[in-house]
Coordinates of C-alpha atoms and ligand atoms in Angstrom, one line a residue:
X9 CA -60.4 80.7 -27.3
X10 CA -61.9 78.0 -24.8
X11 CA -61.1 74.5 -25.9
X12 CA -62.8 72.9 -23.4
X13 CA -65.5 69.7 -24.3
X14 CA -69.0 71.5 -23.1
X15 CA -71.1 68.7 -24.3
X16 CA -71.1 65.2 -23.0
X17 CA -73.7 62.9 -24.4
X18 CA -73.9 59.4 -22.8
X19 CA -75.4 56.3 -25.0
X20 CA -77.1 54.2 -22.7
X21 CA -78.5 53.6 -19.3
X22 CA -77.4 50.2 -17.6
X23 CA -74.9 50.4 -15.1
X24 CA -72.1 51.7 -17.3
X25 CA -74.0 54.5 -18.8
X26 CA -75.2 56.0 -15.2
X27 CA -71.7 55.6 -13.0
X28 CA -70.2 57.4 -16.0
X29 CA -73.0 59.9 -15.9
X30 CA -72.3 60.3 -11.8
X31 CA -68.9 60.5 -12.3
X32 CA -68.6 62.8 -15.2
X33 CA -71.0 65.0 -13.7
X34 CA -69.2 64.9 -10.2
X35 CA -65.7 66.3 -11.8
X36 CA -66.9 68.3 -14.9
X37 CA -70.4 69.0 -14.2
X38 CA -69.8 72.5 -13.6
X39 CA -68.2 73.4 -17.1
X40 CA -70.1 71.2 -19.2
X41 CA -74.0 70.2 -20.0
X42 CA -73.8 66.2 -20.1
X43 CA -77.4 64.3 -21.0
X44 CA -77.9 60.4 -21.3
X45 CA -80.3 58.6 -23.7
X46 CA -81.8 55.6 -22.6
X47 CA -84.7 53.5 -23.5
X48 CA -87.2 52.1 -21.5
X49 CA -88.4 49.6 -24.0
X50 CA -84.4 48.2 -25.0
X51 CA -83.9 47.7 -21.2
X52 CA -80.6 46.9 -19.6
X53 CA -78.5 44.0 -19.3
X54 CA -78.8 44.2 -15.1
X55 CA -77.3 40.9 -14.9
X56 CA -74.1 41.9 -13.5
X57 CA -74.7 41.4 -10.1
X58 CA -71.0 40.3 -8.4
X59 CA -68.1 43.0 -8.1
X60 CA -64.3 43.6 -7.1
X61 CA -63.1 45.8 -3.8
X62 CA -62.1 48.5 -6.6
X63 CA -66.0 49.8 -6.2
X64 CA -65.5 50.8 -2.8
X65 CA -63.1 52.9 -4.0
X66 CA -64.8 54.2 -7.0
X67 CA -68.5 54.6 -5.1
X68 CA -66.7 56.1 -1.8
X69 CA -64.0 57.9 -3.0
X70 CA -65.1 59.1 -6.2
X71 CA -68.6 59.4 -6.0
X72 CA -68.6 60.1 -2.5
X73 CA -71.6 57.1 -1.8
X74 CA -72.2 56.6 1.8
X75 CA -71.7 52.8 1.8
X76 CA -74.8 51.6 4.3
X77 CA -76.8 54.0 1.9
X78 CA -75.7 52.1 -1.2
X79 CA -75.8 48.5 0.0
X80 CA -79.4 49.1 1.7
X81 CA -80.5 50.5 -1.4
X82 CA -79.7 47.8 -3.8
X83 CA -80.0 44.7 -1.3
X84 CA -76.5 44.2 -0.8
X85 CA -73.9 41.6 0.5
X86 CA -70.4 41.4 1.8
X87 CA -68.1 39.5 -1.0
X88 CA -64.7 38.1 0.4
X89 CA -64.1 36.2 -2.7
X90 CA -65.1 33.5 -5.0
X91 CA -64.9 29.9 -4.1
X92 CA -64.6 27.7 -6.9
X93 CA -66.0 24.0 -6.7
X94 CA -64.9 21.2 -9.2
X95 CA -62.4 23.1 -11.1
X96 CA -59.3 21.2 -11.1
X97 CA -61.0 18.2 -10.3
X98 CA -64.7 16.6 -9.6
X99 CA -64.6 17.3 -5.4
X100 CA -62.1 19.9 -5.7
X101 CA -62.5 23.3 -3.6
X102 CA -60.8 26.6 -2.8
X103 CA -61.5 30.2 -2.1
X104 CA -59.7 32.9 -4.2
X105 CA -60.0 35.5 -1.4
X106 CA -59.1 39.2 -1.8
X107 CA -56.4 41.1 -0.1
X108 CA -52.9 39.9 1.0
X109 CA -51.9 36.1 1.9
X110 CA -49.9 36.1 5.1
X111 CA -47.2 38.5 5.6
X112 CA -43.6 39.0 3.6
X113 CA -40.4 37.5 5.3
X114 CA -37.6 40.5 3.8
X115 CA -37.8 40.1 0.1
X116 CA -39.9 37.1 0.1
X117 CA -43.4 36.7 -0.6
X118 CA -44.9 34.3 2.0
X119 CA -46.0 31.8 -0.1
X120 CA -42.5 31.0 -0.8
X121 CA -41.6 29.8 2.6
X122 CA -45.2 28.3 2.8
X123 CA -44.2 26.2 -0.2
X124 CA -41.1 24.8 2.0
X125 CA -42.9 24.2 5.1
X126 CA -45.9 22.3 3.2
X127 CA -43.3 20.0 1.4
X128 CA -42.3 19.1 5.0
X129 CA -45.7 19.1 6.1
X130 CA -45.4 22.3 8.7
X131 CA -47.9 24.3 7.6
X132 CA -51.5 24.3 6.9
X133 CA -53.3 25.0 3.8
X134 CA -52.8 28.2 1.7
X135 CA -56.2 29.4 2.9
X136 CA -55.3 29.5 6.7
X137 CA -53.4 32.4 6.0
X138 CA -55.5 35.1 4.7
X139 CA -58.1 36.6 6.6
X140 CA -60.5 36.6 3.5
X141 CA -60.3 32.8 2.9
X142 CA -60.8 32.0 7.1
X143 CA -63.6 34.2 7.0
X144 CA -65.3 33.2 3.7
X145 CA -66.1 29.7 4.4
X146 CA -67.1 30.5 8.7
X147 CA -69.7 33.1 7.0
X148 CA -68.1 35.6 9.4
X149 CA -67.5 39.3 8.6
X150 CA -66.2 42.4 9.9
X151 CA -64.7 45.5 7.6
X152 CA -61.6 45.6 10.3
X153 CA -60.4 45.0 13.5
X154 CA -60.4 47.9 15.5
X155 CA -58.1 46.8 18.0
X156 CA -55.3 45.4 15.3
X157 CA -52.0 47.2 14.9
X158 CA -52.1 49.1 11.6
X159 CA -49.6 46.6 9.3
X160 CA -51.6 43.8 10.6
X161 CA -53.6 42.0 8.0
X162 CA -56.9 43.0 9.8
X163 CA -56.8 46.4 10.3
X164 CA -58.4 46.9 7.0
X165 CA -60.1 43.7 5.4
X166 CA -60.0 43.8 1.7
X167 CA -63.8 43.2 0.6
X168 CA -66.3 44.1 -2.4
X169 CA -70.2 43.1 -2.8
X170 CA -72.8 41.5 -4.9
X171 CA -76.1 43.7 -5.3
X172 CA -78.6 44.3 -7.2
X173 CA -77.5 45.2 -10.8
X174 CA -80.5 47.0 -11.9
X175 CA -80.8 49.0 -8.3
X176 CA -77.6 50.0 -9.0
X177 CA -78.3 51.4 -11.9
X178 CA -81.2 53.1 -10.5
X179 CA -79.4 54.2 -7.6
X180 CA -76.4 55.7 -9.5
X181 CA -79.1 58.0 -12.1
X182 CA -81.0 59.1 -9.1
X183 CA -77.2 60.4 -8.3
X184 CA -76.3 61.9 -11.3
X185 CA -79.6 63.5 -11.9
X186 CA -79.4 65.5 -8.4
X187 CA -75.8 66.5 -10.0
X188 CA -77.1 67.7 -13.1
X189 CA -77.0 65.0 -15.7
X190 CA -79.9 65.5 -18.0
X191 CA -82.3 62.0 -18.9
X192 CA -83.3 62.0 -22.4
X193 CA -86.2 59.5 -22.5
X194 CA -86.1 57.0 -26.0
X195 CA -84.6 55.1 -29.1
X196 CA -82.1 56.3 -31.3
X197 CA -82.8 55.9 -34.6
X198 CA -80.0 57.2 -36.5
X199 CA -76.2 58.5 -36.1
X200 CA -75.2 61.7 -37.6
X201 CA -71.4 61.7 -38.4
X202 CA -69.4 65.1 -39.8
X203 CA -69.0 64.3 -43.3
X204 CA -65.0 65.4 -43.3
X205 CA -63.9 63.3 -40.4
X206 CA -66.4 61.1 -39.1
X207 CA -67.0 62.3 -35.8
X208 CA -70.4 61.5 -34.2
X209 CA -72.4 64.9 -34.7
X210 CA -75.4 64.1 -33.2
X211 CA -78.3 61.3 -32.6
X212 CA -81.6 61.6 -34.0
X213 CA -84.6 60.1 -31.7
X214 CA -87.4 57.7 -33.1
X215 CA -89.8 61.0 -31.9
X216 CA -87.4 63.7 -34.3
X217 CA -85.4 64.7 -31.5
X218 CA -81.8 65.7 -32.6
X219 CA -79.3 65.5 -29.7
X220 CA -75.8 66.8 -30.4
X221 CA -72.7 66.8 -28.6
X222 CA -68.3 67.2 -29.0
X223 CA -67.7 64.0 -26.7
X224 CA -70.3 60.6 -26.9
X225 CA -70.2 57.8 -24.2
X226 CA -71.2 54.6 -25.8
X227 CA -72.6 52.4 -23.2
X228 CA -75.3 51.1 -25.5
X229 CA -74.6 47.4 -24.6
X230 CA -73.3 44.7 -26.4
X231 CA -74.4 46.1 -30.0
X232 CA -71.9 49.7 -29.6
X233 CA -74.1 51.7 -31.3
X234 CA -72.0 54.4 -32.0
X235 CA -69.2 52.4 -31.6
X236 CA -69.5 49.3 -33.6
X237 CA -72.6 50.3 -36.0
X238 CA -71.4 53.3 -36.9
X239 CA -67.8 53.9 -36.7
X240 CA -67.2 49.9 -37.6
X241 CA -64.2 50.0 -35.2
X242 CA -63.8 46.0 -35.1
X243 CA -63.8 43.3 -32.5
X244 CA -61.2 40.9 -31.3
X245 CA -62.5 38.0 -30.1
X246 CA -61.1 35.9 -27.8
X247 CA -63.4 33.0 -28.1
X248 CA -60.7 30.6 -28.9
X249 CA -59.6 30.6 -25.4
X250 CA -62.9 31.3 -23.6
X251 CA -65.1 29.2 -25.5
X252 CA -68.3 30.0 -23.4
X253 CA -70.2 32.0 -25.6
X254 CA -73.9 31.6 -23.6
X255 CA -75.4 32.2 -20.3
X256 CA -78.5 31.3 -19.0
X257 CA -79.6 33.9 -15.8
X258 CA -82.5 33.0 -12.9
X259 CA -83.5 34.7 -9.8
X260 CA -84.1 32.0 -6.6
X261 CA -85.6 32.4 -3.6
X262 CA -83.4 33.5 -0.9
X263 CA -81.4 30.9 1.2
X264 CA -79.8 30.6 4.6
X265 CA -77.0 31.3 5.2
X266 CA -76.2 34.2 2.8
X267 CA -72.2 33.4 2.1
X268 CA -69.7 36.3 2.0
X269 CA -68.6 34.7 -1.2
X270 CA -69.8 33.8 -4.5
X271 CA -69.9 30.3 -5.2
X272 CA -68.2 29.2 -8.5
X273 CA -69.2 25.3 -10.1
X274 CA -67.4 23.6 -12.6
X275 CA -70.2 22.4 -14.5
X276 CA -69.6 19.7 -17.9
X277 CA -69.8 22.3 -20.6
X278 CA -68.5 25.3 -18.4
X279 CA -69.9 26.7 -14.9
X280 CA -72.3 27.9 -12.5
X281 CA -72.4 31.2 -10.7
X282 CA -74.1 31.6 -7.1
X283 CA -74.6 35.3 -6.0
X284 CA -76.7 35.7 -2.7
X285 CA -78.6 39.2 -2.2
X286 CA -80.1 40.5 0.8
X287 CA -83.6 39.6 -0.9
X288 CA -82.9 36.6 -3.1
X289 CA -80.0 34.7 -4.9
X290 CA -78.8 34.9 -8.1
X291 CA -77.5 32.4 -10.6
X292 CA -76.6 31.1 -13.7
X293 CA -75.3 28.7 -15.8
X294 CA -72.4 30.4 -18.1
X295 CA -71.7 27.5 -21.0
X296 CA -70.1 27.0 -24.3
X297 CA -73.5 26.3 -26.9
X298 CA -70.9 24.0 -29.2
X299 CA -70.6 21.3 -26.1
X300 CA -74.2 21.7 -24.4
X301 CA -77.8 22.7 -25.9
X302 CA -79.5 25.5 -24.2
X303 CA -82.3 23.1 -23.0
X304 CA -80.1 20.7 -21.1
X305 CA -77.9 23.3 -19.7
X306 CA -80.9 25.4 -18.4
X307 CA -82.3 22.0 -16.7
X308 CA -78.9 21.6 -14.9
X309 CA -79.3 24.9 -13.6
X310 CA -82.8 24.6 -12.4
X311 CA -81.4 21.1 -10.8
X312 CA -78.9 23.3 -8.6
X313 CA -80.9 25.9 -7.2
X314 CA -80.7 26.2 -3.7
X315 CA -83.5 27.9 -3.2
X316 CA -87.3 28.0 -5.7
X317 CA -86.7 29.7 -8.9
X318 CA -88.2 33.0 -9.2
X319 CA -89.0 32.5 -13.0
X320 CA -88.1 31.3 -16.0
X321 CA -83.9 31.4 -17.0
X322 CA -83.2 34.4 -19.3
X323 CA -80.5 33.4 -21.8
X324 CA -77.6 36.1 -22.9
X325 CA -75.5 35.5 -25.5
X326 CA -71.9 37.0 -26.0
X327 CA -68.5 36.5 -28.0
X328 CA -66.0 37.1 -25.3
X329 CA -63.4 39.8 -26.3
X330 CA -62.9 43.7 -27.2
X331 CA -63.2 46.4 -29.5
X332 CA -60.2 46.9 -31.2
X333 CA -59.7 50.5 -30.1
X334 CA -61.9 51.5 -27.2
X335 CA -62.0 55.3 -27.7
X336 CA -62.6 55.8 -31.4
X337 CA -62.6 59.2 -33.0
X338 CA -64.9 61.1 -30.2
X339 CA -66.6 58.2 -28.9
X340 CA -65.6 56.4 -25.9
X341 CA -66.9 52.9 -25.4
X342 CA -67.5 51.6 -21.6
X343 CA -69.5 48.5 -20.2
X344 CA -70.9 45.9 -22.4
X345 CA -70.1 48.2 -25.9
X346 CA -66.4 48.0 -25.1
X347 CA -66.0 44.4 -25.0
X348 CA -67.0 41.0 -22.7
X349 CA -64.8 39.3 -20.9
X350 CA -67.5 36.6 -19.1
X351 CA -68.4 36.9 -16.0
X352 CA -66.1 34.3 -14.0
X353 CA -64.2 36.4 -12.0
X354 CA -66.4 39.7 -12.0
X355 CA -64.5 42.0 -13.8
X356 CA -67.1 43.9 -16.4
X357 CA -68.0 46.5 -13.8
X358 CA -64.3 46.8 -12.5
X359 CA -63.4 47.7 -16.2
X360 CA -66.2 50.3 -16.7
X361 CA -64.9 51.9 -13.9
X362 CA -61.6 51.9 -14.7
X363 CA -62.2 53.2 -18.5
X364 CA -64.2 55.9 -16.6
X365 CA -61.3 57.0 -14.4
X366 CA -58.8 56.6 -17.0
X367 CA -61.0 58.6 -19.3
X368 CA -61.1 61.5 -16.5
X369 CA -57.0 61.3 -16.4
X370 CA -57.0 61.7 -20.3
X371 CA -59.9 63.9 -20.9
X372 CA -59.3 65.3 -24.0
X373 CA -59.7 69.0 -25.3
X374 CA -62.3 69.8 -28.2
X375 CA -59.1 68.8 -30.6
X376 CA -59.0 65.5 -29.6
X377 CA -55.1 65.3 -29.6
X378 CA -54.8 61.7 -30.6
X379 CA -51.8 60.5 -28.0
X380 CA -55.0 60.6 -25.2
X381 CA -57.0 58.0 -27.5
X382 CA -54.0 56.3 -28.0
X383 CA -52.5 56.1 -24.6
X384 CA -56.1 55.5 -22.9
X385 CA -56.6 52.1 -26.3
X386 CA -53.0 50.9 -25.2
X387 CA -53.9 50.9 -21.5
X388 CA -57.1 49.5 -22.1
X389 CA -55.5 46.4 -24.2
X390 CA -53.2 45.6 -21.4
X391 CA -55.7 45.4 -18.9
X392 CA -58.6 43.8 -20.6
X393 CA -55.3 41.0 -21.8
X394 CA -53.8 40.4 -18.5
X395 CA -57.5 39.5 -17.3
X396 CA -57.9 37.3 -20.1
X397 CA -54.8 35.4 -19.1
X398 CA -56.2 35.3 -15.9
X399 CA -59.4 33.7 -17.0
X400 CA -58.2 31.4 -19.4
X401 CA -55.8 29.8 -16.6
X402 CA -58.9 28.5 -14.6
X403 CA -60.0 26.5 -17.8
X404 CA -57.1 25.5 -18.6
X405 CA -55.3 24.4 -15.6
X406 CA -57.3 21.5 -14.5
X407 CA -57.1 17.8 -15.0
X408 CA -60.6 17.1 -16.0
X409 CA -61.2 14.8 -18.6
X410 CA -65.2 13.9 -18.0
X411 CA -65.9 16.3 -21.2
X412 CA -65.1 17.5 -24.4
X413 CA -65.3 21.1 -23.0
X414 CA -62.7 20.1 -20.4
X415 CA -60.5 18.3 -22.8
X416 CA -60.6 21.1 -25.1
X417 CA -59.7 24.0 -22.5
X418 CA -57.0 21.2 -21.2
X419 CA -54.9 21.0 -24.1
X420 CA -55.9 24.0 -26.1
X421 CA -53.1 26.1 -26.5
X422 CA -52.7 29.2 -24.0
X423 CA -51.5 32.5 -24.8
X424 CA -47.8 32.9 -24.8
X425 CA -47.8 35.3 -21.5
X426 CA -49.5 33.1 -19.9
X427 CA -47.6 29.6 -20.7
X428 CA -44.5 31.8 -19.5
X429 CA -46.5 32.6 -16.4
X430 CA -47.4 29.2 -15.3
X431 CA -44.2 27.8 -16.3
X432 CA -42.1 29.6 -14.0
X433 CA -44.7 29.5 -11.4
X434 CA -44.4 26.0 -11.6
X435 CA -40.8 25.6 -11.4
X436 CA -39.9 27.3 -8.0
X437 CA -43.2 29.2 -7.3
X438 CA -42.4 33.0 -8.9
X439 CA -44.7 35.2 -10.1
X440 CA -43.9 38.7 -11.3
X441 CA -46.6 41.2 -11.1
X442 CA -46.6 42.9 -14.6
X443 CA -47.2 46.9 -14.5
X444 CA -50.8 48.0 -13.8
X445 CA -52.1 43.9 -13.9
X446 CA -55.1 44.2 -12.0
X447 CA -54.8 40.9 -10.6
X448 CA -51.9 40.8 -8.2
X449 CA -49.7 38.0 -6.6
X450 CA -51.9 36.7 -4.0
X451 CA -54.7 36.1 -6.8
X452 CA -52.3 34.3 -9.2
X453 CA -50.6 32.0 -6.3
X454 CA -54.6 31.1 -5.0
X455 CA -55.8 30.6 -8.3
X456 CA -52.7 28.5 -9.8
X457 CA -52.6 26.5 -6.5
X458 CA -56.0 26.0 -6.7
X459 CA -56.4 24.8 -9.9
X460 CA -53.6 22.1 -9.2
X461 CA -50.2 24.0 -10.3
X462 CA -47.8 23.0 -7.7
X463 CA -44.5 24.5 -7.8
X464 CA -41.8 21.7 -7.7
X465 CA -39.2 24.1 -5.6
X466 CA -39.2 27.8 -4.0
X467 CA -37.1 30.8 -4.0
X468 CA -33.2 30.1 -2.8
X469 CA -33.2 32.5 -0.3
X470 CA -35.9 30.5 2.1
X471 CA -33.2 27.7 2.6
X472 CA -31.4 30.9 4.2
X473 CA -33.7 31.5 6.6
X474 CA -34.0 29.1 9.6
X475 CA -36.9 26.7 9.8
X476 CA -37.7 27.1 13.2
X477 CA -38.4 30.4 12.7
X478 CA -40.6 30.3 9.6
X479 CA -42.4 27.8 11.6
X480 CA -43.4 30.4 14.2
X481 CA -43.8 33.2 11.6
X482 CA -46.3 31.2 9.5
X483 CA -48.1 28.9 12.6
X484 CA -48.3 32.2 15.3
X485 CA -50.1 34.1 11.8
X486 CA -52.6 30.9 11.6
X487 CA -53.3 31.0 14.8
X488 CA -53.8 34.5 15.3
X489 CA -56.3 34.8 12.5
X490 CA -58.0 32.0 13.6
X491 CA -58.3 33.4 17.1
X492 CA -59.6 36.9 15.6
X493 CA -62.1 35.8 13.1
X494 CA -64.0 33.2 15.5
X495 CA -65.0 36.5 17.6
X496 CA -66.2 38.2 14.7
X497 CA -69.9 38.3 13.9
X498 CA -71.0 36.7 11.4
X499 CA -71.8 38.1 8.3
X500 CA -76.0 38.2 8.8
X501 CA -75.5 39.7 12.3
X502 CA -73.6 42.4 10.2
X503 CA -76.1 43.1 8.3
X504 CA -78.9 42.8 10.5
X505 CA -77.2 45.6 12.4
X506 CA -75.6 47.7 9.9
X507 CA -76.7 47.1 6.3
X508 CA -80.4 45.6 6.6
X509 CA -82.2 46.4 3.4
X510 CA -86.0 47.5 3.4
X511 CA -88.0 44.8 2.1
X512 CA -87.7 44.4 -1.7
Ligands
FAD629 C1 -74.2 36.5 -18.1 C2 -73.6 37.8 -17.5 C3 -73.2 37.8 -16.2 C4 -72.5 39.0 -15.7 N1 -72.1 39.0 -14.4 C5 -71.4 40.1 -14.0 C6 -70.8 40.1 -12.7 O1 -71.1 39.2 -11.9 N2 -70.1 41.2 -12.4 C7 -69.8 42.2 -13.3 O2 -69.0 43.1 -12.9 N3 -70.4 42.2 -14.5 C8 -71.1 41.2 -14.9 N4 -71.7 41.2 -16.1 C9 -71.5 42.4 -16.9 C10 -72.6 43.4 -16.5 O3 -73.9 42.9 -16.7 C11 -72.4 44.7 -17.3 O4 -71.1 45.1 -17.2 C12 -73.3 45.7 -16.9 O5 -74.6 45.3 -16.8 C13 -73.2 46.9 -17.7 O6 -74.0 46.8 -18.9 P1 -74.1 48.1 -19.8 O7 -74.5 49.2 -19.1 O8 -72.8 48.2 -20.6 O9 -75.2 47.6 -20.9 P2 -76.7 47.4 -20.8 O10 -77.2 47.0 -19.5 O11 -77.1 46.4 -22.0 O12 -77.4 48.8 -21.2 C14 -77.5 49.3 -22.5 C15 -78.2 50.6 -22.5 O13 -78.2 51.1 -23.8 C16 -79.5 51.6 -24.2 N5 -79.7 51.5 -25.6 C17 -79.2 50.6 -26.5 N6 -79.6 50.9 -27.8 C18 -80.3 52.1 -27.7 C19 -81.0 52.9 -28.6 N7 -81.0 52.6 -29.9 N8 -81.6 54.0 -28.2 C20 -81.6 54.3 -26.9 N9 -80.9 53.6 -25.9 C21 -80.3 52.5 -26.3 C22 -80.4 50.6 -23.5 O14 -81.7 51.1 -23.3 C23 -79.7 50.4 -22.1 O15 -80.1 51.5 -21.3 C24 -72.3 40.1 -16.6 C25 -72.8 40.0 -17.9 C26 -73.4 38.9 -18.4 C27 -73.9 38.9 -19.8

């Protein structure tokens, strides 16, 4: 007998629904029928406009996207990090770039022997060393240098974008239509669970329409339909430690120069996101609604534009956190339905995608064996955790005191893996990569550095190596990326001649 799922049926349209539609229908399209139900009059989220490098790999190597097709199409623009303004302190700045900092001395990272040559003043800031952060700021940007060796940091800059959300979206269901994923216009009115187990049966349409299928995708947004409303699968929220529970969203007018960065701003009751399109800029003021009311954070917002507004703020509201169990029975929840962990280092697309391919590793037979649902819940917690940790150290590490948000994220207490994280960091500069964290080394040492953590030592081992030569290890890498990324164009004359968008 033939186990296999034949019948995928995907809740929900916004970005999660269609880039698991494309992808679904790229690696089982052929055995199995898969439809998505959307609704015109719900609409979508399409806020999510800032991403990670991990979509280059997940549109280019698992969707097979030509990337000038996808960044013309949804008004795209290079991303070499975030640069975050007034977070340890009013004035404060640094650049969490992606990719590598500098380049490993035998088992040492190179920010250890940084950490000795800036206690003797011998080397410059953290941000000389990466070619992300000395591109960033000189709005410069090429994807590699062709004429670098291959272990050089610049044969392959690391690199992700901010586009369009709902383009995206509208890009990725043009895609999975032409691959056979079938569009099922309008609302859901009811669930239909099998009485003996409670697996989703099938989903009746506000016109009588009864769809069925064996597996369901909830991507129904922040509500989980199938998820949440019907299987009552519970949430764990998280808003103890990331007490913004608001956000306030507005389109501006485009403004010169478009950065190869989003801009982050410490704001009194939380922060400001800057996201610059091909066609115009987006922004918004993400807040905490117990320390600021909604009509004097959306006046700060309008009073840092860069640019005219292009309407009136939106507001979206969220409890930061996840679903207890993210694949539930036969339903799998992705995007928005799964959880929310706000927006502050852009990781809500990153973790659809990643419950997608994780989904495709585990995808289960028409039993359901429950160590898949099990294994893929257990992955899931870790990663959505370690990003938490991630998150919460920005608020929290920071000697701000001008607010009762800042107080509060000062001296709230911090989950225990991450006290232990900052605490060793702190003493001689370690930092130990844990499994699968999605955030690596180089954005834990920018980030904690940043934010004011200076480690009082460094490894034993540098006081090994002589200084001399540290000195010309660390100064010839400065100077070399400094030499390279002045010739580079900058990042408009990229796109002019690469990536120009057609008029919105
Ligand atoms: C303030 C804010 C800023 C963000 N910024 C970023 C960012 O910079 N980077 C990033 O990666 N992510 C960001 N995100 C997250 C990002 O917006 C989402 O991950 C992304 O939009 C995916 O949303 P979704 O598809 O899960 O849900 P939605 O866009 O809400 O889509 C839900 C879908 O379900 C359908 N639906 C719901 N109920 C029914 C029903 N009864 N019948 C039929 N259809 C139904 C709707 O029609 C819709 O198609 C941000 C989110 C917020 C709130």
């Amino acid at each position: 007998m033939n186990d296999r799922i034949s019948s995928i049926t995907i809740v929900g349209g916004g970005s999660a629904g269609w880039m698991a539609a494309a992808a679904l229908a790229t690696y089982l399209g052929k055995n199995a029928s898969i439809r998505l139900v959307e609704s015109e009059e719900i609409g979508i989220v399409g806020v999510g406009e800032a991403s990670v490098p991990h979509i280059r790999q997940f549109n280019g190597q698992w969707l097979g996207i030509e990337e000038a097709d996808f960044v013309k199409r949804t008004q795209a623009t290079v991303k070499l990090g975030i640069q975050f303004n007034d977070w340890g302190r009013i004035g404060d700045s640094y650049i969490h770039g992606f990719g590598a900092i500098g380049r490993s001395l035998g088992p040492l990272p190179f920010h250890q022997f940084w950490l000795k040559l800036r206690q003797s003043g011998r080397a410059g800031p953290i941000g000389a060393y990466s070619p992300q952060t000395v591109m960033a700021p000189q709005g410069r940007f090429a994807p590699c240098d062709g004429n670098a060796p291959p272990h050089s940091p610049l044969a392959d800059i690391a690199y992700a974008y901010h586009f369009d959300a709902t383009l995206y979206a509208r890009y990725l269901r043009e895609l999975a239509q032409q691959r056979g994923v079938t569009r099922i216009e309008g609302k859901i009115v009811k669930v239909n669970q099998r009485a003996h187990d409670g697996f989703i049966e099938s989903l009746t349409m506000e016109n009588g329409q009864v769809v069925d299928g064996e597996l369901f995708i909830d991507c129904s947004g922040f509500r989980g339909l199938l998820i949440e409303e019907t299987l009552h699968t519970g949430y764990v929220d998280w808003s103890y430690w990331l007490p913004c529970d608001r956000a306030l969203a507005v389109p501006s007018e485009r403004a010169e120069p478009i950065t190869p960065y989003t801009r982050s701003t410490a704001r009194a009751a939380g922060w400001q996101w800057r996201i610059p399109l091909q066609h115009r800029t987006g922004n918004g003021y993400v807040y905490s609604s117990r320390h600021v009311s909604d009509d004097e954070a959306a006046a700060t917002l309008l009073a840092n534009l860069d640019g005219k507004a292009l309407g009136d703020p939106r507001q979206l509201r969220f409890t930061t956190g996840m679903r207890s169990k993210l694949w539930n029975k036969n339903v799998v929840a992705l995007g928005l339905a799964s959880g929310f962990l706000e927006p502050l280092e852009s990781t809500s697309i990153y973790l659809a995608q990643s419950g997608i391919t994780r989904l495709l590793s585990l995808f289960p037979q028409r039993d359901f064996n429950p160590q898949l649902s099990e294994r893929y819940n257990r992955e899931s917690v870790f990663e959505y955790e370690r990003i938490r940790d991630f998150l919460v150290l920005h608020y929290h590490a920071t000697e701000r005191d001008d607010s009762a948000f800042w107080n509060l994220c000062r001296t709230m207490p911090v989950p225990d893996t991450l006290r232990d994280t900052i605490d060793l960091f702190r003493a001689d500069g370690r930092y130990f990569r844990n499994g699968d964290d999605f955030f690596a080394l180089p954005s834990w040492v920018q980030v904690m550095l940043g934010q004011g953590i200076v480690p009082q030592g460094y490894h034993p081992i540098v006081d090994e190596m002589p200084e001399e030569r540290l000195v010309e290890h660390v100064e010839g890498l400065r100077s070399m990326l400094a030499h390279a990324v002045a010739s580079m164009p900058t990042h408009q004359e990229w796109i002019d001649r690469y990536w120009k968008a057609s008029a919105a």
